[in-house]
PDB file of C-alpha atoms in Angstrom:
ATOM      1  CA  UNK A 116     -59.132 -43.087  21.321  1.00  0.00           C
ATOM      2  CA  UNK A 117     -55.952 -41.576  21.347  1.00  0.00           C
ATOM      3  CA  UNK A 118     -55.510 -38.989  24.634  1.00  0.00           C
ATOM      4  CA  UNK A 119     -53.825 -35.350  23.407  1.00  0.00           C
ATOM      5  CA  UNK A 120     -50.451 -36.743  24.808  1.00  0.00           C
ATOM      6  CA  UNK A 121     -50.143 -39.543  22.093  1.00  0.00           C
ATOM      7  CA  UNK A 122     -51.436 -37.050  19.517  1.00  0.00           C
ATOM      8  CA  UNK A 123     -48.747 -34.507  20.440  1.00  0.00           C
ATOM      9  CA  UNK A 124     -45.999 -37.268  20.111  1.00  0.00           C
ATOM     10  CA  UNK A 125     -47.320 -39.060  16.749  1.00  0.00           C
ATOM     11  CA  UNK A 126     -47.061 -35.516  15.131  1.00  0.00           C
ATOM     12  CA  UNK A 127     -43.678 -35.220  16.707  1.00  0.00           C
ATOM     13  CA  UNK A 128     -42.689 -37.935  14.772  1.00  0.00           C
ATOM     14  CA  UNK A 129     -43.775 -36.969  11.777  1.00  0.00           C
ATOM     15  CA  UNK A 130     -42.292 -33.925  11.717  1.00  0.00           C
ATOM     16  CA  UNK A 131     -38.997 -35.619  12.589  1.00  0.00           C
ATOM     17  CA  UNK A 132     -39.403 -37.944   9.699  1.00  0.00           C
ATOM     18  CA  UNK A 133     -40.233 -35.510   7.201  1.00  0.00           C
ATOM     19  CA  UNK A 134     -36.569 -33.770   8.629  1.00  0.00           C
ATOM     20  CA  UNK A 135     -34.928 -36.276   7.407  1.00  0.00           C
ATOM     21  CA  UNK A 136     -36.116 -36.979   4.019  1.00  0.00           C
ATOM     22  CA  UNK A 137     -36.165 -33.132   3.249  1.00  0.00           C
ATOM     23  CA  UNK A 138     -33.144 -32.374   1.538  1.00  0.00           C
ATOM     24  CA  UNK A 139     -30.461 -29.649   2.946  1.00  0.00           C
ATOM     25  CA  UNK A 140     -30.253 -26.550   0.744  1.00  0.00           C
ATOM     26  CA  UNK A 141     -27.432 -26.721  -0.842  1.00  0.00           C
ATOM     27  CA  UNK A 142     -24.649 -24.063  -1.114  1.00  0.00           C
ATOM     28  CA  UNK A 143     -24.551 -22.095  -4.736  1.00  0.00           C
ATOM     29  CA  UNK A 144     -21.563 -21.083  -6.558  1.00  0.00           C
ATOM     30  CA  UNK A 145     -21.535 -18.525  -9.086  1.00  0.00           C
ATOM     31  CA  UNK A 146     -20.341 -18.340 -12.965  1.00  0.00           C
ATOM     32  CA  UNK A 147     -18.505 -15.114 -13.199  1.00  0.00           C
ATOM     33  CA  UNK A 148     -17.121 -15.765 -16.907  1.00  0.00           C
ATOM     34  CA  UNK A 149     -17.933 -17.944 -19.468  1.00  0.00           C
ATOM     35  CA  UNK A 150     -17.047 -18.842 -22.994  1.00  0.00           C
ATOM     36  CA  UNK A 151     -17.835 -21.113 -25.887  1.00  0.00           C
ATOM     37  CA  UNK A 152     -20.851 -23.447 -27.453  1.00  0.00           C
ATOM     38  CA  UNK A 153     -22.901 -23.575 -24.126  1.00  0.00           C
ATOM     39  CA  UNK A 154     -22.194 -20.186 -23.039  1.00  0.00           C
ATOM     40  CA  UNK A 155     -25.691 -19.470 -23.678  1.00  0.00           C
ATOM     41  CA  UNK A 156     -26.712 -22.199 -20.874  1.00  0.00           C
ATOM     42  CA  UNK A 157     -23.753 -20.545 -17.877  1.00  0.00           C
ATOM     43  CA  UNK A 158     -24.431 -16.760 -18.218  1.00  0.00           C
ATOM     44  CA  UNK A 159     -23.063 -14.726 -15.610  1.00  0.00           C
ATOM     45  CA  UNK A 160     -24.416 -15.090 -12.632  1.00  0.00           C
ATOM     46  CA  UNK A 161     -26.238 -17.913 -12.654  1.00  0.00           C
ATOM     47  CA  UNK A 162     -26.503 -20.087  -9.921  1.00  0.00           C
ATOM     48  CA  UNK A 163     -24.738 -23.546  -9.856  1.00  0.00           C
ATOM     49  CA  UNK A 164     -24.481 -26.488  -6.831  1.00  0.00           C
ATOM     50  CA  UNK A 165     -21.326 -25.978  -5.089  1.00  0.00           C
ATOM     51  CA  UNK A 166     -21.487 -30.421  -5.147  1.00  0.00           C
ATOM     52  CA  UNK A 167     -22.760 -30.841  -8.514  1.00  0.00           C
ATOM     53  CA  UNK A 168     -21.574 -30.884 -11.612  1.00  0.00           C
ATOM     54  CA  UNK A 169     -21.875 -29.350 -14.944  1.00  0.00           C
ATOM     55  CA  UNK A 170     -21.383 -31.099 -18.520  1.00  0.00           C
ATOM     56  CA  UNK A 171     -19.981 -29.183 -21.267  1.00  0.00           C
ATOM     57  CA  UNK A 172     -18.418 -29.150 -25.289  1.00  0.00           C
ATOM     58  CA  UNK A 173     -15.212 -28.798 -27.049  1.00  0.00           C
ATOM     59  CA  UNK A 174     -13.984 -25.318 -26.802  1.00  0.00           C
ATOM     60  CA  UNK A 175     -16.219 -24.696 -23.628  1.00  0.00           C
ATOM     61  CA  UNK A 176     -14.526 -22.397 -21.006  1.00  0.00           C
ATOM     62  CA  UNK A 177     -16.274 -21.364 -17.294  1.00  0.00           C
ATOM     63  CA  UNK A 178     -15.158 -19.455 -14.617  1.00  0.00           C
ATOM     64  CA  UNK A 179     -17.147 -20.557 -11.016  1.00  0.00           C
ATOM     65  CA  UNK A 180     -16.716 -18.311  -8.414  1.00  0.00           C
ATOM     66  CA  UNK A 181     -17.766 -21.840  -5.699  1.00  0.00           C
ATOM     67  CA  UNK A 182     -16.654 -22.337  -2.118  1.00  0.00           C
ATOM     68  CA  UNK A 183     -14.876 -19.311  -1.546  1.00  0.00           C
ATOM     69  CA  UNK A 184     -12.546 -19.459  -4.842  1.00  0.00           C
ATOM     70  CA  UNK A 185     -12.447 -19.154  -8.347  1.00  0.00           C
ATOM     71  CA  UNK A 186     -12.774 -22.558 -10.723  1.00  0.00           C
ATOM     72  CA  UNK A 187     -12.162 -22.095 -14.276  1.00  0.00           C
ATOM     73  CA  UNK A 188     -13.604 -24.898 -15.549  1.00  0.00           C
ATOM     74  CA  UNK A 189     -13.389 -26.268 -19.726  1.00  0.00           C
ATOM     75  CA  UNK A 190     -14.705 -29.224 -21.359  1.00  0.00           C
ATOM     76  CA  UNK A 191     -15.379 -31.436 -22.915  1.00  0.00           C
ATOM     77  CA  UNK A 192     -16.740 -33.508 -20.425  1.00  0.00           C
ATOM     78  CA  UNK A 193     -18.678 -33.595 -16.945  1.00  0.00           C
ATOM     79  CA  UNK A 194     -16.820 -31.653 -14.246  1.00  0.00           C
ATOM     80  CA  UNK A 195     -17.073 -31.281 -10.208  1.00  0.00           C
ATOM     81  CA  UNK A 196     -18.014 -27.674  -9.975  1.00  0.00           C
ATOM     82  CA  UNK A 197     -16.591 -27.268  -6.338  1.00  0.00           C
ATOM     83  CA  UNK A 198     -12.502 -28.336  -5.995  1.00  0.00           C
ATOM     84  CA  UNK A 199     -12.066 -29.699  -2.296  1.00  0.00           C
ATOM     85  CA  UNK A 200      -9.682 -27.799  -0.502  1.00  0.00           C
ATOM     86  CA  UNK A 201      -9.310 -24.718  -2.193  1.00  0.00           C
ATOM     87  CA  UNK A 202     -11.100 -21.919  -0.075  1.00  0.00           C
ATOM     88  CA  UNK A 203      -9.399 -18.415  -0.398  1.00  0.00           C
ATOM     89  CA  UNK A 204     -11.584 -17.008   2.073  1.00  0.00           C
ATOM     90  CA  UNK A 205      -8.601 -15.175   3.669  1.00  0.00           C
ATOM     91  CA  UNK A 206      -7.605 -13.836   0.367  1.00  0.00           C
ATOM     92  CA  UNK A 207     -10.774 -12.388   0.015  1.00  0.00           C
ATOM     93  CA  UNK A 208     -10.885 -11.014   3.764  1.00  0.00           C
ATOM     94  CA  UNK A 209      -7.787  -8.897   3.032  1.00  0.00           C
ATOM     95  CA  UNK A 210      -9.093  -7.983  -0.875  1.00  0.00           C
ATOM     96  CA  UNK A 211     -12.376  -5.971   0.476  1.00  0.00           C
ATOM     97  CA  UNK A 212     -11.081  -4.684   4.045  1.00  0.00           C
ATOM     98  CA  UNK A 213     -12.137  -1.249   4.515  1.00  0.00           C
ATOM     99  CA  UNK A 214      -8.731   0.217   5.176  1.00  0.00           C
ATOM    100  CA  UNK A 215      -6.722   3.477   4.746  1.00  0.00           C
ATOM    101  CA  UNK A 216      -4.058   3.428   1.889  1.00  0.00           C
ATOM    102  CA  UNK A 217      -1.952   4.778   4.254  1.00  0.00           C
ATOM    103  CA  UNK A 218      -1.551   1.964   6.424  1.00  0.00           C
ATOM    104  CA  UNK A 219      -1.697  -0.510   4.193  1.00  0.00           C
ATOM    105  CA  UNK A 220       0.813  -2.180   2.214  1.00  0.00           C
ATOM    106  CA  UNK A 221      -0.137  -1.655  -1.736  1.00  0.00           C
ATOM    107  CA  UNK A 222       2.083  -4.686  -3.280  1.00  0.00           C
ATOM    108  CA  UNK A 223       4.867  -3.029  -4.890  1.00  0.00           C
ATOM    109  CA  UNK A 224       8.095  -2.172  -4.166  1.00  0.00           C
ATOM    110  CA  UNK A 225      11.345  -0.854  -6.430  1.00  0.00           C
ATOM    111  CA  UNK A 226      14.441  -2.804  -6.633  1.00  0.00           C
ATOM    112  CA  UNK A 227      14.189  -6.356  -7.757  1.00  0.00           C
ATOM    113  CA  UNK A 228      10.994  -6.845  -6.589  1.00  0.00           C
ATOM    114  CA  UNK A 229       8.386  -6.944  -9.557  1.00  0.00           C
ATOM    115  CA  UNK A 230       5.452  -4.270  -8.679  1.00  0.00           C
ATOM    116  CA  UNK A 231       1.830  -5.405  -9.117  1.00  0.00           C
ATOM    117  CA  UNK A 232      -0.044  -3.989 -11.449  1.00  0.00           C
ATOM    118  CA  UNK A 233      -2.961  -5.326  -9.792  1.00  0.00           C
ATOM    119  CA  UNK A 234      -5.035  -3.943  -6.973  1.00  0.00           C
ATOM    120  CA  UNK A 235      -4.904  -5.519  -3.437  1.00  0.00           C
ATOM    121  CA  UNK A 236      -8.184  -3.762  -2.520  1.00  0.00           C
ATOM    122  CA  UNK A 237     -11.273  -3.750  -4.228  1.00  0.00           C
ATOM    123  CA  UNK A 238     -12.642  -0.544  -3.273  1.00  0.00           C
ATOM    124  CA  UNK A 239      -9.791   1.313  -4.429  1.00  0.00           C
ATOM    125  CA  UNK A 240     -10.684   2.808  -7.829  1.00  0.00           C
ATOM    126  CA  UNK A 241      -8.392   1.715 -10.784  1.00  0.00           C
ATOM    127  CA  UNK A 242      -7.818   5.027 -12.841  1.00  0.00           C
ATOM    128  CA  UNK A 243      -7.082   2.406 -15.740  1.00  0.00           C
ATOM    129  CA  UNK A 244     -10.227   1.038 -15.789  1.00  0.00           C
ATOM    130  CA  UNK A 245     -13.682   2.264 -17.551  1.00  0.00           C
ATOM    131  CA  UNK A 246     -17.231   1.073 -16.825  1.00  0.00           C
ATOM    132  CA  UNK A 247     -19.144   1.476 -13.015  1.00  0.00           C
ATOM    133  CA  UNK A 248     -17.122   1.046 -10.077  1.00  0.00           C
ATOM    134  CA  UNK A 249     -18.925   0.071  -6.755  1.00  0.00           C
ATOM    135  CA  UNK A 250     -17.929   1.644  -3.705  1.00  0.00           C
ATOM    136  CA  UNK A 251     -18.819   1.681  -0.390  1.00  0.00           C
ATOM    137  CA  UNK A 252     -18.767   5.233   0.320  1.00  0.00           C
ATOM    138  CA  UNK A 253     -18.859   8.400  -2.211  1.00  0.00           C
ATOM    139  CA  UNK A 254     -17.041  10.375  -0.200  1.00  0.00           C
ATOM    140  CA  UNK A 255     -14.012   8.599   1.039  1.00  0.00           C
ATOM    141  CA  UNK A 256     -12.904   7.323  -2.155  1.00  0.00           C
ATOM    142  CA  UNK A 257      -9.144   6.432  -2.657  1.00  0.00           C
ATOM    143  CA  UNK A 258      -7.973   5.990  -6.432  1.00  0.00           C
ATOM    144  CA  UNK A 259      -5.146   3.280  -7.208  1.00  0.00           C
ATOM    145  CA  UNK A 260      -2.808   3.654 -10.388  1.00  0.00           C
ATOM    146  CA  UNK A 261      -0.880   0.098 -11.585  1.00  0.00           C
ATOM    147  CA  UNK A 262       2.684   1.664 -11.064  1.00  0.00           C
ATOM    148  CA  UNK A 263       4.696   3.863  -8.598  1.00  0.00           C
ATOM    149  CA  UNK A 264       7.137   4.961 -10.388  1.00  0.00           C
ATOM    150  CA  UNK A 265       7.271   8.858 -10.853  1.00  0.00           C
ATOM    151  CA  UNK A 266       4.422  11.743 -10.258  1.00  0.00           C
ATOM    152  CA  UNK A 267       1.640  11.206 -12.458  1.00  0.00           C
ATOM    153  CA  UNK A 268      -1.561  13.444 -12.722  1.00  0.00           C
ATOM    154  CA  UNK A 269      -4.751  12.670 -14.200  1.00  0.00           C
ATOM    155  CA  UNK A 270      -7.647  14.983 -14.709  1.00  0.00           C
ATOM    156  CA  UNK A 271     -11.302  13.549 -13.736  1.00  0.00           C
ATOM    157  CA  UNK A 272     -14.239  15.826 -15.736  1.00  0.00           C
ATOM    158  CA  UNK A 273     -17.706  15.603 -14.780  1.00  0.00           C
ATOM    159  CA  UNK A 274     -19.819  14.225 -17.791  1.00  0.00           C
ATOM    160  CA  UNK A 275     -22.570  16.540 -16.836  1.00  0.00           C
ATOM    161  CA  UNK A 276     -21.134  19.554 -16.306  1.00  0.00           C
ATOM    162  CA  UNK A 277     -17.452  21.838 -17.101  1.00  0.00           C
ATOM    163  CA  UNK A 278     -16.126  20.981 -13.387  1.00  0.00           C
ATOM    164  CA  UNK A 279     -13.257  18.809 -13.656  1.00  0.00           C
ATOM    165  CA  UNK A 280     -10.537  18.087 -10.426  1.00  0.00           C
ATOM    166  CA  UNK A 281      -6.346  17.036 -10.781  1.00  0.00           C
ATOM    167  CA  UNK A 282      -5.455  13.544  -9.304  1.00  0.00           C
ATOM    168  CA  UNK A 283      -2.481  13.421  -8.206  1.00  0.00           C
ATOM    169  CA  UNK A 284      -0.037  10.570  -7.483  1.00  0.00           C
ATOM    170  CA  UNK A 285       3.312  11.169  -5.784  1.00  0.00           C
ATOM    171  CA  UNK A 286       6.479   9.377  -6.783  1.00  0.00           C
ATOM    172  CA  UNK A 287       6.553   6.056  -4.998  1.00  0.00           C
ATOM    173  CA  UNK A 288       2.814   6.070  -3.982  1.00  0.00           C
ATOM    174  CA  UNK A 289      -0.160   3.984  -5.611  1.00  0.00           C
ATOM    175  CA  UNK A 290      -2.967   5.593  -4.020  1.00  0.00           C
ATOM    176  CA  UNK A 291      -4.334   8.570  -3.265  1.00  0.00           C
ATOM    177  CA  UNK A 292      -7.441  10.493  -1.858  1.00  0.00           C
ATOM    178  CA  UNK A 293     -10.260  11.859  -3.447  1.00  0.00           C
ATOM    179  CA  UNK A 294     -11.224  15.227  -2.816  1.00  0.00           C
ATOM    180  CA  UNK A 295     -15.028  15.111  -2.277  1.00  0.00           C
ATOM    181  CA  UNK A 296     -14.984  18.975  -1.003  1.00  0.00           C
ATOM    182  CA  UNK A 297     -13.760  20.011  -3.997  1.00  0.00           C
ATOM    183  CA  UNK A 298     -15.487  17.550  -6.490  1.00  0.00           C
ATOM    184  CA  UNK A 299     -18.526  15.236  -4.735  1.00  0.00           C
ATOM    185  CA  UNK A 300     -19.067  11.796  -6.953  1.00  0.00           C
ATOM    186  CA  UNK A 301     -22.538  11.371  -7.626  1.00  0.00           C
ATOM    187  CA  UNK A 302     -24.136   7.586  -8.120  1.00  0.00           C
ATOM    188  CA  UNK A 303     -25.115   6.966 -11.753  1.00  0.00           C
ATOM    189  CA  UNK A 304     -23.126  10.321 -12.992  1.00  0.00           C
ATOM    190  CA  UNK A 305     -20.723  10.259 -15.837  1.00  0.00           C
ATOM    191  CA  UNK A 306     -16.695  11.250 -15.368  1.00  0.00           C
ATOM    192  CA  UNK A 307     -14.016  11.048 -17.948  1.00  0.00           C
ATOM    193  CA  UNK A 308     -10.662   9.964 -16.638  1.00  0.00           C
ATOM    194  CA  UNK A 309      -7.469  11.623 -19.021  1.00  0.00           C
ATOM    195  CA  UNK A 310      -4.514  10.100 -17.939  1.00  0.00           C
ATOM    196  CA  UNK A 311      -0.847  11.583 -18.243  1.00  0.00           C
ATOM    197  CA  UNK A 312       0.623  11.732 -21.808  1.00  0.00           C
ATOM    198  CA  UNK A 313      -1.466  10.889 -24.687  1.00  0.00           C
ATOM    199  CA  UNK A 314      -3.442   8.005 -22.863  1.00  0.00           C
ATOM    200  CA  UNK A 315      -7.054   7.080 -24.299  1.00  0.00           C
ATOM    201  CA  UNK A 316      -9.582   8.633 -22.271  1.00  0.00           C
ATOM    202  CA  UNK A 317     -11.641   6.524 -19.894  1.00  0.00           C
ATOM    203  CA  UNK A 318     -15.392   6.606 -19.092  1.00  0.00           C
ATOM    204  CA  UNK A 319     -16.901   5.849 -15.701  1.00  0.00           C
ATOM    205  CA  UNK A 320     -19.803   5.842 -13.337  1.00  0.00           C
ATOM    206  CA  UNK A 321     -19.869   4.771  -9.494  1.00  0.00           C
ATOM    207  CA  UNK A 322     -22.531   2.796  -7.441  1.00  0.00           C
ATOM    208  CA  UNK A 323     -22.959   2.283  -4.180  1.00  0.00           C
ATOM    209  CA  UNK A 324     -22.824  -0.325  -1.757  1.00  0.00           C
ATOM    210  CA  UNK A 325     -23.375   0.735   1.224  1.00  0.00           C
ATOM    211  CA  UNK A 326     -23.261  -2.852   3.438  1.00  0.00           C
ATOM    212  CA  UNK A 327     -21.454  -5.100   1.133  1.00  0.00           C
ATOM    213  CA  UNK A 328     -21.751  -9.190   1.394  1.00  0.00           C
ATOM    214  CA  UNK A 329     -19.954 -10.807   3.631  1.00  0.00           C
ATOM    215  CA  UNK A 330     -19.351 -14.104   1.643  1.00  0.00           C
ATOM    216  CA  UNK A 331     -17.540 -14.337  -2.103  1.00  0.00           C
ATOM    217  CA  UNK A 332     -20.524 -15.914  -3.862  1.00  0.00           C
ATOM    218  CA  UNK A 333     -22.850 -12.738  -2.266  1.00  0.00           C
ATOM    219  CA  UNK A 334     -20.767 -10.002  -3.348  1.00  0.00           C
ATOM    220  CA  UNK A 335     -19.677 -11.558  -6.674  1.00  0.00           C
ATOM    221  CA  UNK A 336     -24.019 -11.447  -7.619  1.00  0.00           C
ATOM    222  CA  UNK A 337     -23.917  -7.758  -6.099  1.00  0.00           C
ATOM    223  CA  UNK A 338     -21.255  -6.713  -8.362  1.00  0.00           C
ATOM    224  CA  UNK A 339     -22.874  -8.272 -11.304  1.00  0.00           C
ATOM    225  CA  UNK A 340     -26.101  -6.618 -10.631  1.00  0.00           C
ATOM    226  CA  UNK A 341     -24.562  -3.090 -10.309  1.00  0.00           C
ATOM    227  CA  UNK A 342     -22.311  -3.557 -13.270  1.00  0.00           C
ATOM    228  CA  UNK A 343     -19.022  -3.358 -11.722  1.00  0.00           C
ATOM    229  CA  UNK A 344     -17.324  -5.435 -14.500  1.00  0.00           C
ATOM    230  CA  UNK A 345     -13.649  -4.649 -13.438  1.00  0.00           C
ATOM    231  CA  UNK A 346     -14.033  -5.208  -9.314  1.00  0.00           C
ATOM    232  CA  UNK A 347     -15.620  -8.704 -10.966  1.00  0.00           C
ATOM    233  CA  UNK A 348     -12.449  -9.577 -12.646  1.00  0.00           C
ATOM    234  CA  UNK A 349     -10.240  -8.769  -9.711  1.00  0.00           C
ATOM    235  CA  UNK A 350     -12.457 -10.145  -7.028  1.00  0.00           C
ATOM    236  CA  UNK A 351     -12.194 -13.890  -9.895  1.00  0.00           C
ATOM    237  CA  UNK A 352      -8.748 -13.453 -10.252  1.00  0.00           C
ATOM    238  CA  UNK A 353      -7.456 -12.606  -6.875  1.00  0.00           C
ATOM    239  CA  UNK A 354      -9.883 -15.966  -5.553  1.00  0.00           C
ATOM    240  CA  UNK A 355      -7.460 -18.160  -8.452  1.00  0.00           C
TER     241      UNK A 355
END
C-alpha cells in the first residue's frame, strides 16, 4: 500500500506534468480597422494571437492594435500578426497621461516648425471631431483645437435644452478649460459644437471612464465598447 507521503508526492507529479503540457495563454492583439473581402471575418475588436497569424485576399486591409503598437496589415497572403521589436509603449504612456494643458507641451510651434494638427493627449477633446468622446472626468475637461494661430471661439449648445457656453481659444494656445460651473457635461447627453466662421456643425456625446486600462490592447476594447471612434483613431495612429 502506498503510505500518505508517496500519495502526496505522486499527485505532486502529476500536477507538475499537467504544467507543462498546458499551454500558456497567450497575449491578444486587437483589430481596430479593417477593410476589404474578409472584413466580415476581422471586425473591430476582435481578438487575435499576438504570435499567430492571419490569412487574407486581394484588396484586404487590417489595422492590429498587437504588442503595444499599431500593425496595418494587407494581403494577399498569410501574415505574422505581431512585428518583433516594435513596442510604442512609451508613446502611449505620454498619449493618455493625465496632465494639465498648462504644463504640457501641445506639439506646435510658429516659425518653421510645422504645427500638429493632431492631439498629443487623448483626453483632450478635439472640437473638430463628432461622435462620443471618453473622458476620464466630466468636470475637468480640457478642449484641444488643430491650430494656434489666432483667437477662435466656438459655441457648445446643450441638445436637450436652450443653455449653450463660449469656448474660447487664445492666440497661440491649443487648449483650453471647460467651464463645468457654468455648463456641467452630462454622460450620454447631446451638445452641438459651431465652430468660428461658417464651419459645419458638429454633434457629440461624452462617456466616462473613470479608471482607464493600463495596457494599449485594454483601452483600445474600452474605447470600442463606449463608442469613442475618434480617441480610436488617434490612440492607432499615434501607436504607427
Amino acid at each position: 500500500m502506498f503510505s500518505v507521503k508517496n500519495l502526496m508526492m505522486s499527485a505532486a507529479c502529476v500536477a507538475a506534468a499537467g504544467a507543462m503540457i498546458m499551454p500558456e495563454a497567450a497575449d491578444a492583439g486587437v483589430v481596430v480597422k479593417s477593410s476589404g473581402p474578409s472584413a466580415s471575418q476581422f471586425p473591430v475588436g476582435k481578438k487575435v494571437d499576438d504570435n499567430g497569424r492571419i490569412t487574407l485576399k486581394s484588396g484586404d486591409k487590417v489595422t492590429v492594435l498587437s504588442n503595444g503598437s499599431t500593425r496595418v496589415i494587407s494581403g494577399p497572403g498569410t501574415h505574422r500578426v505581431s512585428a518583433r521589436g516594435s513596442s510604442r509603449r512609451a508613446a502611449f504612456r505620454t498619449l493618455t497621461q493625465q496632465r494639465s494643458a498648462s504644463r504640457a507641451r501641445v506639439g506646435a510651434s510658429r516659425g518653421d516648425t510645422v504645427m500638429s494638427m493632431t492631439s498629443p493627449n487623448l483626453w483632450w477633446v478635439d472640437v473638430s471631431k463628432s461622435g462620443t468622446m471618453c473622458v476620464s472626468d466630466l468636470s475637468a475637461v480640457r478642449m484641444w483645437r488643430p491650430g494656434m494661430e489666432g483667437a477662435s471661439t466656438y459655441v457648445f449648445a446643450s441638445g436637450n435644452s436652450t443653455d449653450h457656453i463660449h469656448v474660447s481659444f487664445p492666440d497661440g494656445q491649443m487648449t483650453t478649460a471647460w467651464d463645468a460651473a457654468r455648463m456641467p457635461l452630462t454622460e450620454g447627453a447631446s451638445y452641438t459644437i459651431t465652430g468660428p466662421g461658417d464651419g459645419e456643425a458638429q454633434e457629440m456625446t461624452f462617456a466616462t471612464i473613470a479608471s482607464p486600462p493600463e495596457t494599449p490592447e485594454a483601452l483600445a476594447e474600452v474605447l470600442i465598447e463606449k463608442g469613442c471612434n475618434a480617441q480610436l483613431e488617434l490612440l492607432a495612429e499615434t501607436l504607427m
